[in-house]
XYZ file of C-alpha atoms in Angstrom:
186
model
C -28.596 -35.852 3.613
C -32.075 -34.214 3.509
C -34.934 -34.595 5.868
C -38.375 -35.069 4.227
C -41.711 -35.311 5.930
C -44.491 -37.736 4.596
C -47.993 -38.037 5.730
C -49.653 -41.323 5.337
C -52.902 -42.435 6.960
C -52.916 -39.252 9.251
C -49.561 -40.177 10.529
C -46.501 -37.982 9.900
C -43.187 -39.713 9.573
C -39.749 -38.245 8.991
C -37.588 -39.857 6.466
C -33.963 -39.022 5.776
C -33.028 -39.278 2.152
C -29.691 -38.819 0.298
C -29.369 -35.912 -2.148
C -29.801 -36.754 -5.766
C -26.929 -36.666 -8.198
C -27.453 -33.239 -9.417
C -28.019 -31.625 -6.016
C -24.873 -33.297 -4.663
C -22.957 -32.069 -7.763
C -24.000 -28.410 -7.319
C -23.171 -28.301 -3.691
C -19.708 -29.746 -4.264
C -19.123 -27.309 -7.153
C -20.125 -24.348 -4.979
C -17.829 -25.578 -2.161
C -15.057 -26.013 -4.604
C -15.417 -22.532 -6.143
C -15.691 -20.934 -2.630
C -12.499 -22.811 -1.578
C -10.613 -21.721 -4.606
C -11.627 -18.039 -4.215
C -10.511 -17.984 -0.567
C -7.236 -19.494 -1.480
C -6.655 -17.058 -4.365
C -7.679 -14.026 -2.185
C -5.345 -15.200 0.617
C -2.432 -15.633 -1.903
C -2.955 -12.267 -3.528
C -3.251 -10.539 -0.039
C -0.027 -12.219 1.103
C 1.817 -11.237 -2.058
C 0.772 -7.574 -1.877
C 1.624 -7.506 1.843
C 4.977 -9.068 1.388
C 6.163 -7.125 -1.664
C 6.122 -3.481 -0.389
C 6.474 -1.168 -3.292
C 7.648 2.062 -1.491
C 11.395 2.820 -2.105
C 12.763 5.311 0.417
C 16.371 6.496 0.731
C 17.893 9.170 2.913
C 19.094 11.759 0.310
C 20.442 14.637 2.373
C 20.366 16.562 5.729
C 20.920 20.082 7.041
C 21.166 21.838 10.306
C 22.523 18.951 12.389
C 20.030 16.414 10.970
C 17.024 18.638 12.040
C 16.127 18.883 8.381
C 16.044 15.718 6.230
C 15.279 14.987 2.633
C 14.115 11.517 1.885
C 13.889 10.410 -1.756
C 10.800 8.289 -2.229
C 9.025 6.497 -5.127
C 6.874 3.583 -6.151
C 9.102 0.815 -7.540
C 5.989 -1.383 -8.328
C 4.245 -1.702 -11.569
C 0.650 -1.926 -10.333
C -1.242 0.769 -8.319
C -0.353 4.149 -6.702
C 1.065 4.694 -3.298
C -0.725 6.947 -0.819
C 1.409 8.263 1.967
C -0.705 8.447 5.231
C 1.565 9.389 7.922
C 5.213 10.162 8.895
C 6.780 9.487 12.281
C 10.291 10.329 13.255
C 12.524 8.844 16.030
C 9.986 6.261 17.028
C 6.560 7.801 17.359
C 6.953 11.639 17.041
C 5.189 13.658 14.401
C 7.598 16.028 12.643
C 6.987 19.787 12.965
C 7.159 19.999 9.105
C 6.432 17.182 6.636
C 5.707 17.743 2.953
C 6.309 16.004 -0.280
C 8.343 17.751 -2.915
C 7.305 17.053 -6.475
C 9.978 17.887 -9.001
C 11.793 16.732 -12.096
C 15.293 15.607 -12.918
C 16.454 19.014 -14.108
C 15.219 20.963 -11.087
C 15.992 18.493 -8.406
C 15.003 18.987 -4.773
C 15.413 21.783 -2.373
C 17.344 20.949 0.974
C 17.385 23.672 3.771
C 14.870 26.137 5.090
C 11.583 25.130 3.531
C 9.947 28.428 4.656
C 12.428 30.827 2.944
C 12.366 32.661 -0.345
C 14.351 29.868 -1.906
C 11.213 27.703 -2.126
C 9.811 29.729 -4.959
C 9.696 27.499 -8.051
C 9.556 24.288 -5.947
C 6.522 22.350 -5.387
C 5.663 21.255 -1.735
C 2.423 19.346 -1.183
C 0.592 17.858 1.763
C 1.262 14.165 2.327
C -2.298 12.983 1.453
C -2.537 15.196 -1.773
C 0.187 13.211 -3.604
C -0.065 9.656 -5.039
C 3.185 8.087 -6.043
C 2.709 6.802 -9.552
C 4.254 3.339 -10.631
C 7.964 3.149 -11.769
C 8.980 6.202 -9.869
C 11.394 4.698 -7.479
C 14.652 6.583 -6.997
C 16.866 3.666 -8.249
C 14.663 3.323 -11.360
C 14.649 7.127 -11.987
C 18.498 7.215 -11.684
C 18.764 4.240 -14.213
C 16.520 6.064 -16.629
C 18.448 9.274 -16.289
C 21.827 7.301 -16.854
C 20.287 6.086 -20.165
C 19.522 9.676 -21.180
C 15.866 9.589 -20.602
C 14.284 12.199 -18.296
C 11.552 11.434 -15.681
C 8.230 13.218 -15.571
C 8.084 13.472 -11.842
C 10.360 12.703 -8.867
C 9.410 12.784 -5.341
C 11.053 13.426 -1.961
C 9.994 13.885 1.688
C 10.911 17.160 3.090
C 11.049 16.898 7.020
C 12.019 19.327 9.634
C 11.882 19.187 13.407
C 13.487 20.888 16.430
C 15.482 17.726 17.264
C 17.855 15.612 15.219
C 16.061 13.096 12.974
C 17.583 9.638 13.126
C 14.853 7.489 11.934
C 11.781 7.956 9.748
C 8.688 5.637 9.658
C 6.488 5.961 6.629
C 2.875 4.655 6.815
C 1.265 4.159 3.423
C -1.418 2.419 1.406
C -0.788 0.335 -1.637
C -3.567 -1.446 -3.465
C -5.779 -0.860 -0.409
C -3.431 -2.521 2.001
C -1.567 -0.703 4.717
C 2.125 -0.869 4.960
C 4.925 0.655 7.038
C 8.587 1.252 6.264
C 11.235 2.416 8.583
C 14.629 3.920 7.326
C 17.546 5.252 9.163
C 18.819 8.674 8.213
C 22.498 7.833 9.109
C 24.107 9.378 6.073
């Protein structure tokens, strides 16, 4: 309903009138479009939040589990994954946390990440690497078994002065924050 003011004989009167057909049609159309957009946005957000794309698996350890290698990748087909933070054994920041970027032929280095052995291996800061789609460890292994080599493979190289039992990876995928916790019980 709309309120209109009419002046007649120096008297002001308020009249309530119903919206005309076109006005009512457009207001219903706007409401319908807004409702549909809200439902679609909520559905997409829920889908992205529930379908975490990070694949992470404990791949090896050394020095009584004080050094860990976690094979990681993006098993999704949309968007990159950006690792934001690594926590071990609950809420502790590891002394050393880097991402190894390698290929199938070279593989990964497990051991002392500060020694001469690291020459020829690429270690990068967590925030400087974006995991490309279709780089999950299982998908990489399947591709390798079919005789196709992968361009890049990724692994987290972690070291601390205590045994690492659990790793929590915080990451962003399609602008939404996710967290994945894995046990290193090999």
